[in-house]
Short mmCIF file of C-alpha atoms in Angstrom, two decimals:
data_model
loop_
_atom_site.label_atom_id
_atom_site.label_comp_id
_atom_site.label_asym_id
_atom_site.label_seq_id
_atom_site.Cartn_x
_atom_site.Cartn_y
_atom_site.Cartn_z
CA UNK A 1 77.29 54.84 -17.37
CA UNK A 2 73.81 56.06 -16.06
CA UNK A 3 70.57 55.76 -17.45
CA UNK A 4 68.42 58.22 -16.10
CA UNK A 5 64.52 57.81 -16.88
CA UNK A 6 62.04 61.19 -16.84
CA UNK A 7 58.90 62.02 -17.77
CA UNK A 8 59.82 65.30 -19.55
CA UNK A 9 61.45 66.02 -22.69
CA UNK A 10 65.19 67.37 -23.20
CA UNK A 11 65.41 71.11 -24.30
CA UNK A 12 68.37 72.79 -25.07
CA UNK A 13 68.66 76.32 -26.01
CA UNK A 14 71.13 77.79 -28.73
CA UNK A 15 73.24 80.69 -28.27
CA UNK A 16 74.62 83.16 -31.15
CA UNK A 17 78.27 83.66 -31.61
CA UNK A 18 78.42 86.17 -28.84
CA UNK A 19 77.63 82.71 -26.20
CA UNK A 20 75.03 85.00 -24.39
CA UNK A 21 72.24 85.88 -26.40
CA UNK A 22 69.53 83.25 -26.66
CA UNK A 23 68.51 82.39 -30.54
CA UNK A 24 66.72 79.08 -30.29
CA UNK A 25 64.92 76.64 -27.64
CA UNK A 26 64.35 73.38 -29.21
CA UNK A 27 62.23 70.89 -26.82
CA UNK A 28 62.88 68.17 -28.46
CA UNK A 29 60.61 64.93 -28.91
CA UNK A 30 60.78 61.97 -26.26
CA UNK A 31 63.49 59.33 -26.91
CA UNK A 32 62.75 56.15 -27.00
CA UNK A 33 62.83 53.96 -23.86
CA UNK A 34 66.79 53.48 -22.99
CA UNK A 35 67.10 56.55 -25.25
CA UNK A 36 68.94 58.50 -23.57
CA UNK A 37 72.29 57.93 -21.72
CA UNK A 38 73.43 60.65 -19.47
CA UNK A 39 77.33 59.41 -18.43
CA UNK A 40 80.35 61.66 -16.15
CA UNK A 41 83.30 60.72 -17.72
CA UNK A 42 86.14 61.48 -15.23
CA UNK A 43 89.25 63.91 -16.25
CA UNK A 44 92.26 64.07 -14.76
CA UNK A 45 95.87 62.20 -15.48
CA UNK A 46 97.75 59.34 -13.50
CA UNK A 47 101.14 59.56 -13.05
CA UNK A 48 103.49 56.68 -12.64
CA UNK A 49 105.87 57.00 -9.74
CA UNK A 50 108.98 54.68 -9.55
CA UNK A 51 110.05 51.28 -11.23
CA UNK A 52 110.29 47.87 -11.09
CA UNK A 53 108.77 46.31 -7.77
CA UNK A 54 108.28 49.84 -6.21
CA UNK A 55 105.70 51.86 -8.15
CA UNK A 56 102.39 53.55 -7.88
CA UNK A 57 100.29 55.16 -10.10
CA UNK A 58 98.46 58.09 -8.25
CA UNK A 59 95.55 59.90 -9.63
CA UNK A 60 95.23 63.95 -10.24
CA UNK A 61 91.66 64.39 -10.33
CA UNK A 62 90.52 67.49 -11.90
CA UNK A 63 86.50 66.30 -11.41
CA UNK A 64 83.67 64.72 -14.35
CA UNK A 65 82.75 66.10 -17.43
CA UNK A 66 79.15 65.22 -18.31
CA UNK A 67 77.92 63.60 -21.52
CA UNK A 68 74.39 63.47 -22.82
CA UNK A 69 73.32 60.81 -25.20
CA UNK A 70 70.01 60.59 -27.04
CA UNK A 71 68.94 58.19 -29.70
CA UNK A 72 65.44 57.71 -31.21
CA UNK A 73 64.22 54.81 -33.25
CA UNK A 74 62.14 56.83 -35.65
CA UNK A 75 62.50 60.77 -35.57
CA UNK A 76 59.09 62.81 -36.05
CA UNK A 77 58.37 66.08 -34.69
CA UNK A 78 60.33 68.19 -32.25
CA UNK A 79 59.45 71.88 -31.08
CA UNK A 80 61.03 75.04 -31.41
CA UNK A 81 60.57 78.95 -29.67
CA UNK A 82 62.70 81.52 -30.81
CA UNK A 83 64.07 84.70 -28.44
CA UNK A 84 63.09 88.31 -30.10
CA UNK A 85 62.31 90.82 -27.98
CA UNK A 86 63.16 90.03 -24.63
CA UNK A 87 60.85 86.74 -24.73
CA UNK A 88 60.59 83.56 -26.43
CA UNK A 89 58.04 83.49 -29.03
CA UNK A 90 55.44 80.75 -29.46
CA UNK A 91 56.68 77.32 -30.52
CA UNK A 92 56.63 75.59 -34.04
CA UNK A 93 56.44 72.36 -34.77
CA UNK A 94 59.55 71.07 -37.07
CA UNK A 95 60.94 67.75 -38.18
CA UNK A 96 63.27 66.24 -35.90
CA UNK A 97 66.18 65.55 -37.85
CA UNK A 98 65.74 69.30 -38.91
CA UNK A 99 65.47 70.41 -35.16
CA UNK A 100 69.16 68.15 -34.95
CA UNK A 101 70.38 70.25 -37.74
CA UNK A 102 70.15 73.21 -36.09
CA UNK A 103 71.46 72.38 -32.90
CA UNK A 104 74.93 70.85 -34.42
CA UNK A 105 75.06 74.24 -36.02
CA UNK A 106 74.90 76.48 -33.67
CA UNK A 107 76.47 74.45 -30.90
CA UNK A 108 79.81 74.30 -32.75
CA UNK A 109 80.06 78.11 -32.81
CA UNK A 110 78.67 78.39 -29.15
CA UNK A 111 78.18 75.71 -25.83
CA UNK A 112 74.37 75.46 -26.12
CA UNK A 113 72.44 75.06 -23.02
CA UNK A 114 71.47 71.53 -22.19
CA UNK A 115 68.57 70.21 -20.06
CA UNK A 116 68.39 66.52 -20.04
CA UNK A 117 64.81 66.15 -18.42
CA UNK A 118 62.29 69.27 -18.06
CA UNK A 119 61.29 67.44 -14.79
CA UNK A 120 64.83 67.10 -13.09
CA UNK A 121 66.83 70.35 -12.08
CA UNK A 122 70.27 69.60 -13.86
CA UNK A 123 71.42 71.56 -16.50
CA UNK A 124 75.14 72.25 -18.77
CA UNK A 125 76.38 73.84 -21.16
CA UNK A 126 77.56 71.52 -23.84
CA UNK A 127 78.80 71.07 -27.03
CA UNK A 128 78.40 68.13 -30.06
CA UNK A 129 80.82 65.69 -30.08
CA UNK A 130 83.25 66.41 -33.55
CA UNK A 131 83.79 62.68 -33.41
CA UNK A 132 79.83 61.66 -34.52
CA UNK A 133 78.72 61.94 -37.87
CA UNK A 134 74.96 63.60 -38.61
CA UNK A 135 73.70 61.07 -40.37
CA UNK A 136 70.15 60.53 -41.82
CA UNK A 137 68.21 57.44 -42.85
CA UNK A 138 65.17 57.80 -44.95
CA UNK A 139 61.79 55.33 -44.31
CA UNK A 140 60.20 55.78 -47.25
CA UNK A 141 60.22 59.31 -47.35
CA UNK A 142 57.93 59.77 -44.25
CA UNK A 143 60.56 59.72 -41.63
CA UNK A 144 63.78 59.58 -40.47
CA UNK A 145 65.34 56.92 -38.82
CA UNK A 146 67.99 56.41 -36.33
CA UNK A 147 68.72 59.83 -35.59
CA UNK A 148 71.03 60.60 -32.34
CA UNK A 149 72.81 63.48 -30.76
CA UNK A 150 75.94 63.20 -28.49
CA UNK A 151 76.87 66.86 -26.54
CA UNK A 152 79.53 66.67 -23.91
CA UNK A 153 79.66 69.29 -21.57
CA UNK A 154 82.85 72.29 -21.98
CA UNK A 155 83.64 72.33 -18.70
CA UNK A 156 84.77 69.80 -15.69
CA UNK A 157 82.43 69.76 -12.30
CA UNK A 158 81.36 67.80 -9.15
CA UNK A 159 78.66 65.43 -9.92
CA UNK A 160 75.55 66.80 -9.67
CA UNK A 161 73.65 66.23 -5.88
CA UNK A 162 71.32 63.48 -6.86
CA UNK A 163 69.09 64.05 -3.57
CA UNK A 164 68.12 67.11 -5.10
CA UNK A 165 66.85 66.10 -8.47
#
């Protein structure tokens, strides 16, 4: 698992049905510290060759399939642009757990485009895990609490080059 720390927020665009059209950009507000958990799972399968005191298990690797992870204590205000005309329109300021909503939505019909950091050049497409719940706690009506978002990337790669980030 790595924790990677940036100054910038995490923006991930939205996609209609078609997966190439742009619909939404939500920027969306900075996690709290150790919020976010960017991990490369790795895929492939072992095989097991032979028996008893002759054996070995040898590895097909097929490459790592990234997963972004962020959590925030209490969620306020995220931003969202949306794409008309050839450009994205000026942003507006929503709730967070409303800016969540609409992610899960339209990720599950199309990978979104995911940008951990605005500061680091790494980017995937992704889409929510079906696993995690959206869940939202209430603080006295003013916020919500303990909001997170899990996306795991559609497709295996090479880890990103590090150097160049």
């Amino acid at each position: 698992m790595t924790v990677i720390y940036g100054l910038a927020q995490t923006r991930i665009t939205l996609y209609a049905s078609d997966g190439v059209t742009p619909t939404l950009r939500v920027t969306l507000q900075k996690e709290t510290r150790e919020g976010l958990t960017l991990s490369f799972k790795p895929e492939g399968v072992s095989h097991q060759l032979g028996s008893g005191a002759s054996w070995a298990k040898p590895w097909l690797h097929r490459g790592f399939r990234a997963q972004l992870e962020v959590k925030w204590d209490v969620g306020l205000e995220s931003s969202v642009e949306t794409w008309a005309s050839g450009a994205w329109g000026a942003a507006a300021t929503v709730p967070t757990a409303q800016a969540l909503s609409q992610i899960l939505a339209a990720a599950f019909q199309a990978p979104c485009l995911v940008e951990p950091h605005l500061d680091k050049a790494f980017s995937f497409s992704a889409q929510p895990d079906p696993g995690k719940a959206f869940g939202l706690k209430d603080l006295k009506g003013l916020a919500h609490t303990g909001l997170d978002l899990v996306l795991i990337q559609t497709t295996v790669a090479a880890l990103p080059d590090w150097s160049t980030l």
